[in-house]
PDB file of C-alpha atoms in Angstrom:
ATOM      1  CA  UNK A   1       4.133  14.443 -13.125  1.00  0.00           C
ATOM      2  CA  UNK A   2       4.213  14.941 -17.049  1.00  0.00           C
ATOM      3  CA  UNK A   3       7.018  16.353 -17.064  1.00  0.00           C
ATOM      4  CA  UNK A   4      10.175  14.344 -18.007  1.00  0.00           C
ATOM      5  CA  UNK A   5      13.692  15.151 -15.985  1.00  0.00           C
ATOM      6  CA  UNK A   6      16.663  13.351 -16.078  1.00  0.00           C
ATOM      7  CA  UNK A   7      17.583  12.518 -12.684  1.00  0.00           C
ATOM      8  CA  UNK A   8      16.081   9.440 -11.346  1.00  0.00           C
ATOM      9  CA  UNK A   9      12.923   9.503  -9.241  1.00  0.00           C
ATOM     10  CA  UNK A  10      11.678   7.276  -6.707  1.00  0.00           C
ATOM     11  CA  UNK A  11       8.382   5.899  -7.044  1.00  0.00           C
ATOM     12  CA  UNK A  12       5.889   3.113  -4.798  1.00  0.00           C
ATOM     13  CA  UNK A  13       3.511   1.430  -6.481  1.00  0.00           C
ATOM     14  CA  UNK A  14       0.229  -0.473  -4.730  1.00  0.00           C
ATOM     15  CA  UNK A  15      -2.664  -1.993  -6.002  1.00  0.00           C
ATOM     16  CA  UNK A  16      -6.034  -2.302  -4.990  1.00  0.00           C
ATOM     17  CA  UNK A  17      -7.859  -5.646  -5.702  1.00  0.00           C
ATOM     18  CA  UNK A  18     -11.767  -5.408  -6.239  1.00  0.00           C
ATOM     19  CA  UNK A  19     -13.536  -7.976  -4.661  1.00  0.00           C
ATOM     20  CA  UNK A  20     -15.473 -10.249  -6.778  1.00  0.00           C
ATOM     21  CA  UNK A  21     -19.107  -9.525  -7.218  1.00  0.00           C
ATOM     22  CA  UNK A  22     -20.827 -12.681  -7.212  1.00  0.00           C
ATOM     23  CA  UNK A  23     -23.545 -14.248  -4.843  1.00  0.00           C
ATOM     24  CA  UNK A  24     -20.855 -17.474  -4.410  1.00  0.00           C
ATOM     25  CA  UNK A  25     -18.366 -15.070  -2.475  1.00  0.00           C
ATOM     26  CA  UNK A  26     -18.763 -15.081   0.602  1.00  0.00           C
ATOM     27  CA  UNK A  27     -16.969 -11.738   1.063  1.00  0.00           C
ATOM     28  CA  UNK A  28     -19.950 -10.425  -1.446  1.00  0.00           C
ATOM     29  CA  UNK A  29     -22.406 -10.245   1.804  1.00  0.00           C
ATOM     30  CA  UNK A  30     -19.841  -8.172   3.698  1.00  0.00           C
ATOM     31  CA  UNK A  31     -18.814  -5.843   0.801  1.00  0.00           C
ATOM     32  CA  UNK A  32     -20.396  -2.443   0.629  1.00  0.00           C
ATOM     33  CA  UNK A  33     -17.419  -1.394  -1.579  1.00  0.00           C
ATOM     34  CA  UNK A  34     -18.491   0.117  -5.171  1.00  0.00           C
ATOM     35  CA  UNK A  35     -18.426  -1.528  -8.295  1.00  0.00           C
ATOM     36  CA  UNK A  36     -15.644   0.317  -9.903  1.00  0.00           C
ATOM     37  CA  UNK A  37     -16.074  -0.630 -13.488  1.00  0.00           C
ATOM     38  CA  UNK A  38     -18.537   2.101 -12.989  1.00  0.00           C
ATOM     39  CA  UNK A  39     -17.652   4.367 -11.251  1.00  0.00           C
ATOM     40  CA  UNK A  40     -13.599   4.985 -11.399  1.00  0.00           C
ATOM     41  CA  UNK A  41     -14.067   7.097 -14.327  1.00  0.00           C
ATOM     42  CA  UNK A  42     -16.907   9.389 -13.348  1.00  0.00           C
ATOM     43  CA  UNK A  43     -16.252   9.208  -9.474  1.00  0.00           C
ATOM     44  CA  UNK A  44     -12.396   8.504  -8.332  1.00  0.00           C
ATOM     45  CA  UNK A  45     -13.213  10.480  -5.084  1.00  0.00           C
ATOM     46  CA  UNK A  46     -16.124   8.114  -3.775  1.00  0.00           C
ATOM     47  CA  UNK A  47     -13.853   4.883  -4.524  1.00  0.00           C
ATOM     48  CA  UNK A  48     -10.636   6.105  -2.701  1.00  0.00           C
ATOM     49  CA  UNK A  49     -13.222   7.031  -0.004  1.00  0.00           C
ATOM     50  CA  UNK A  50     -14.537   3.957   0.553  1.00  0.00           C
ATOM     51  CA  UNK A  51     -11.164   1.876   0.257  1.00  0.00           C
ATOM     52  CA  UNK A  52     -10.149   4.675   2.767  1.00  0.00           C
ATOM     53  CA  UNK A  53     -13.055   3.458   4.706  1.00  0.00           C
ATOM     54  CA  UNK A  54     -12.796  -0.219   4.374  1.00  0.00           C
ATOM     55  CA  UNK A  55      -8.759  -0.355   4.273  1.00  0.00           C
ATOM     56  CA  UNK A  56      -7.409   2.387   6.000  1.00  0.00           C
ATOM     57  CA  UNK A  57      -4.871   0.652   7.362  1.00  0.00           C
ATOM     58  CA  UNK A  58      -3.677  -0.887   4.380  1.00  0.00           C
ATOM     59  CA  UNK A  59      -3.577   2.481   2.728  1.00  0.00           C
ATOM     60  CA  UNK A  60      -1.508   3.950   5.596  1.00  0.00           C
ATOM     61  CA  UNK A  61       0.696   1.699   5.819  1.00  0.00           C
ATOM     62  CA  UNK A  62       1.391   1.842   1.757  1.00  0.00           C
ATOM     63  CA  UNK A  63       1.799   5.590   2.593  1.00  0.00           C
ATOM     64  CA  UNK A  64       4.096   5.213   5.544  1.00  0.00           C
ATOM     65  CA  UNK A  65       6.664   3.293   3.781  1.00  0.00           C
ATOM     66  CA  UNK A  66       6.733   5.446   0.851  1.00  0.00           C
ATOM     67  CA  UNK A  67       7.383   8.478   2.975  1.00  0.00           C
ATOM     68  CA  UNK A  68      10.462   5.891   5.054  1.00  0.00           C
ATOM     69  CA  UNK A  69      11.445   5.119   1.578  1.00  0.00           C
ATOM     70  CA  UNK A  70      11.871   9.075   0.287  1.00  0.00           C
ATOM     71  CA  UNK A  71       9.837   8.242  -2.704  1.00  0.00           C
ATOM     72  CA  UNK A  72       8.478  10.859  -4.325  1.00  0.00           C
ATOM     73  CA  UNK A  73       5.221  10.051  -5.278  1.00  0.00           C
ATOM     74  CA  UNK A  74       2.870   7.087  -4.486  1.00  0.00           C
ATOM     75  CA  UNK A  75       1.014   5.183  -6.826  1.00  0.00           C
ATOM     76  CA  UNK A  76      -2.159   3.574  -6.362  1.00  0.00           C
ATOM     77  CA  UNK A  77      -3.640   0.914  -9.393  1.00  0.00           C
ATOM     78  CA  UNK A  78      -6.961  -0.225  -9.123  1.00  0.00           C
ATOM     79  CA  UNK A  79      -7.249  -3.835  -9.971  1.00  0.00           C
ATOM     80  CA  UNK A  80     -10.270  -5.954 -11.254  1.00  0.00           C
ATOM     81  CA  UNK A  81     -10.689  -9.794 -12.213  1.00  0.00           C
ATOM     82  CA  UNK A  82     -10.881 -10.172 -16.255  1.00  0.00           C
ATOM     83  CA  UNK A  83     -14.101 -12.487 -15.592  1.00  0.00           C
ATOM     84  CA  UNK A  84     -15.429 -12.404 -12.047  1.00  0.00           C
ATOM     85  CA  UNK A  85     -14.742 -16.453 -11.713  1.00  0.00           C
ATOM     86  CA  UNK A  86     -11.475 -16.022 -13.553  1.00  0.00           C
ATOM     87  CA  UNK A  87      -8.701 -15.689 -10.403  1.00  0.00           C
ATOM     88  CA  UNK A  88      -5.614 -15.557 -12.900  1.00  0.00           C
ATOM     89  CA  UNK A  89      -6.530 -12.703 -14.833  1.00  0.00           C
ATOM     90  CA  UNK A  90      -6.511  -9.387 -14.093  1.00  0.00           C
ATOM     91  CA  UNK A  91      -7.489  -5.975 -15.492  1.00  0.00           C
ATOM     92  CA  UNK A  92      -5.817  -2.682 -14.339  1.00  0.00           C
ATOM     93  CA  UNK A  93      -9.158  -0.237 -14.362  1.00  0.00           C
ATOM     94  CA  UNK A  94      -6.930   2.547 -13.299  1.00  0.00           C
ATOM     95  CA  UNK A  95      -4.269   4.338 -11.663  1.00  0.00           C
ATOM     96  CA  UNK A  96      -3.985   7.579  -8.980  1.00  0.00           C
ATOM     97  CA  UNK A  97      -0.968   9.322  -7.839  1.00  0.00           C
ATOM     98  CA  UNK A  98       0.451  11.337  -4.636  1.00  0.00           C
ATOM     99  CA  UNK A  99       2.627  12.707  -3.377  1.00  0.00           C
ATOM    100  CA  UNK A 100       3.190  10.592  -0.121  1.00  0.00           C
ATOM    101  CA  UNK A 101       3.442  13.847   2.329  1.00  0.00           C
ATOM    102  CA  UNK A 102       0.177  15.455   0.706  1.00  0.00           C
ATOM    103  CA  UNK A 103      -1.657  12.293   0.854  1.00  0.00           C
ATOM    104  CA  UNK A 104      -0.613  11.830   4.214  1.00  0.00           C
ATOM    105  CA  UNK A 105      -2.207  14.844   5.315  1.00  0.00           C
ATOM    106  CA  UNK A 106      -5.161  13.856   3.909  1.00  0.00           C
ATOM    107  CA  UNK A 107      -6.271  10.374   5.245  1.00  0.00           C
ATOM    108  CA  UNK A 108      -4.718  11.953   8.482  1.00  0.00           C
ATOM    109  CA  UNK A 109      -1.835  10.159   9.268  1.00  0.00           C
ATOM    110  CA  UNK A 110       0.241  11.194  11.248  1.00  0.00           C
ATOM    111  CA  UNK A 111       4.284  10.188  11.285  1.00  0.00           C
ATOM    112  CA  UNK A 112       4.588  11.254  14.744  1.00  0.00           C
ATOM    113  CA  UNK A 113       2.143   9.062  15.969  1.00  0.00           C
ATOM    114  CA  UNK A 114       3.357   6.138  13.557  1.00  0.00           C
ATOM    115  CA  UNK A 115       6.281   5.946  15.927  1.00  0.00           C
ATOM    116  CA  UNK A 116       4.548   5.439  19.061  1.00  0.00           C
ATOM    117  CA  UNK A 117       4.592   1.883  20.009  1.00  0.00           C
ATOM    118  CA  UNK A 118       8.449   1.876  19.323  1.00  0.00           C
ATOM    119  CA  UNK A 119       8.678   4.766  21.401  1.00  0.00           C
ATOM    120  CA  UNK A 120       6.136   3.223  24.308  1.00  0.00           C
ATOM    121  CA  UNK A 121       8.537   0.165  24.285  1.00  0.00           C
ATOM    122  CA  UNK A 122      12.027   1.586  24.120  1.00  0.00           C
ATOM    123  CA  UNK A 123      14.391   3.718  26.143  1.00  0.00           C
ATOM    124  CA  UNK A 124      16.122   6.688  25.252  1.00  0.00           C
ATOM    125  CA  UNK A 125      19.107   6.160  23.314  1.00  0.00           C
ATOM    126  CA  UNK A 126      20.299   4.835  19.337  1.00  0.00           C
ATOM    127  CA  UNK A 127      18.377   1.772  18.033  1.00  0.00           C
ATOM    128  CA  UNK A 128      18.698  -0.182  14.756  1.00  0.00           C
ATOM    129  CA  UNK A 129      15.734  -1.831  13.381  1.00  0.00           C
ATOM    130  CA  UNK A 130      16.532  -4.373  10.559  1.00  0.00           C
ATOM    131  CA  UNK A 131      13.988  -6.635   9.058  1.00  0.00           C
ATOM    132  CA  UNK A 132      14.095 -10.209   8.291  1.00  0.00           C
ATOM    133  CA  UNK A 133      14.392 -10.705   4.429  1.00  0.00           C
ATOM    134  CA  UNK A 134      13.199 -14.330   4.465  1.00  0.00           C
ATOM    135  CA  UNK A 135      11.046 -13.786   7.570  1.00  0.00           C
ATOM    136  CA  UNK A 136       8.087 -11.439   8.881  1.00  0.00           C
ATOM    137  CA  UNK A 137      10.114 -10.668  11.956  1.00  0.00           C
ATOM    138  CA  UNK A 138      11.581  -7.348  12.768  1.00  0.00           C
ATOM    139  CA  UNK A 139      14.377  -7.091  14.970  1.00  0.00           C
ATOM    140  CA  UNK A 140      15.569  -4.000  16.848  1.00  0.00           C
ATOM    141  CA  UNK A 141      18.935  -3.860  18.496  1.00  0.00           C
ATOM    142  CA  UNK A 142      20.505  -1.286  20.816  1.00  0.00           C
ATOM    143  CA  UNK A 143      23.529   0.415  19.983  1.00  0.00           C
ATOM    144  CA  UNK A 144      26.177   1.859  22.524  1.00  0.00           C
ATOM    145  CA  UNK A 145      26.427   5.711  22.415  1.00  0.00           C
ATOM    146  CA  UNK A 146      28.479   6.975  19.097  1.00  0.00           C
ATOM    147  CA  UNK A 147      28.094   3.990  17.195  1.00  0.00           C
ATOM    148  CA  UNK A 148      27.078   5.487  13.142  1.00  0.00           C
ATOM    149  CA  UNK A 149      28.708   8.634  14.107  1.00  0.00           C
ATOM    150  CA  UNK A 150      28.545  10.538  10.703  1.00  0.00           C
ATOM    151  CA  UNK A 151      31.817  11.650   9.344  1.00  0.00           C
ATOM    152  CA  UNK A 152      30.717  15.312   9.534  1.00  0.00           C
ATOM    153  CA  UNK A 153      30.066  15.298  13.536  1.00  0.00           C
ATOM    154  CA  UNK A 154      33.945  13.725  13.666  1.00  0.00           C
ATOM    155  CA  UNK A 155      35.117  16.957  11.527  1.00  0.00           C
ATOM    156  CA  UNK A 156      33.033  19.242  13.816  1.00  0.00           C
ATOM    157  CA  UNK A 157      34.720  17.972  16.880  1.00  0.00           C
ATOM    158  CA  UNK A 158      38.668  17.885  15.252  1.00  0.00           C
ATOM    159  CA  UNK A 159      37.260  21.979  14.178  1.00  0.00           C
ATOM    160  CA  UNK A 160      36.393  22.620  17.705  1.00  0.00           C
ATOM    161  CA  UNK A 161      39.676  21.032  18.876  1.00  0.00           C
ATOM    162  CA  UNK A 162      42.130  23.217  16.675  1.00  0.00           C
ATOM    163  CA  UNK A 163      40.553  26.051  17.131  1.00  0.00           C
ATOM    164  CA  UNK A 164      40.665  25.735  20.944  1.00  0.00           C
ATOM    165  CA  UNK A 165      44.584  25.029  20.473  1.00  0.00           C
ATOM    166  CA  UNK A 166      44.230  28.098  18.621  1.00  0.00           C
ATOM    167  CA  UNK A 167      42.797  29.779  22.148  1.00  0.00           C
ATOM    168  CA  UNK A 168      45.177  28.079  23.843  1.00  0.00           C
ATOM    169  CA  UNK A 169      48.604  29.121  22.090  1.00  0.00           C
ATOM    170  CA  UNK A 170      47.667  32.884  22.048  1.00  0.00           C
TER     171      UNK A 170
END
């Protein structure tokens, strides 16, 4: 990742927000996160562990779009209030990166099974699924058979055509 190369790449980029540690929070009591001021430096492993544990959908669902997006690595900040009753102010404690595929693999998510509600709900056939920029609504259409035929298939096809003129004139 140190390395510098002149084509572009694609990064994602998430953060993390540490939940306050005062006795006023209410989320305090459910918490059993820990405090990462501490313990990001000496033990990264045990914090991704328990955000794994206490966000794991979150987390997969940061990783799933960065693998729909092609990006090349995933980025995760880890994000702390400047003064625990300060809510405009933030501190960035630290950063982790992956590579979306490798990461995948290891909170054990799979892309197959990602897919399988669309799949439980739809028929065979070509679907387009576009999402609502101003709204949290997803919309999936059908589309007739051929419909985004790629250019290449077309030139396949006109190949397979001339050469059985070909077969056909000798």
């Amino acid at each position: 990742m140190n390395e510098l190369r002149s084509e572009n790449q694609q990064f994602s980029f998430h953060h993390e927000a540490e939940i306050p540690r005062f006795s006023q929070h209410k989320a305090h009591q459910y918490c059993k996160g820990v405090d990462w001021r501490q313990k990001l430096d000496s033990q990264r492993g045990a914090v991704l562990a328990t955000e794994l544990k206490n966000n794991s959908y979150k987390l997969a669902r940061w990783t799933c779009c960065a693998m729909l997006a092609g990006s090349e690595y995933l980025k995760l900040g880890y994000v702390s209030r400047y003064h625990v009753k300060d809510s405009a102010r933030h501190v960035i404690l630290g950063t982790q990166h992956f590579k979306p595929n490798e990461f995948a693999s290891q909170i054990n998510l799979s892309m197959e099974n990602t897919w399988g509600i669309l799949r439980r709900n739809l028929d065979e056939g070509k679907y387009l699924i576009l999402k609502d920029p101003n709204k949290q609504v997803i919309r999936v259409y059908s589309l007739p058979d051929g419909t985004f035929s790629s250019d290449e298939e077309e030139e396949e096809e006109e190949d397979e055509e001339d050469e059985e003129e070909e077969d056909e004139e000798n």
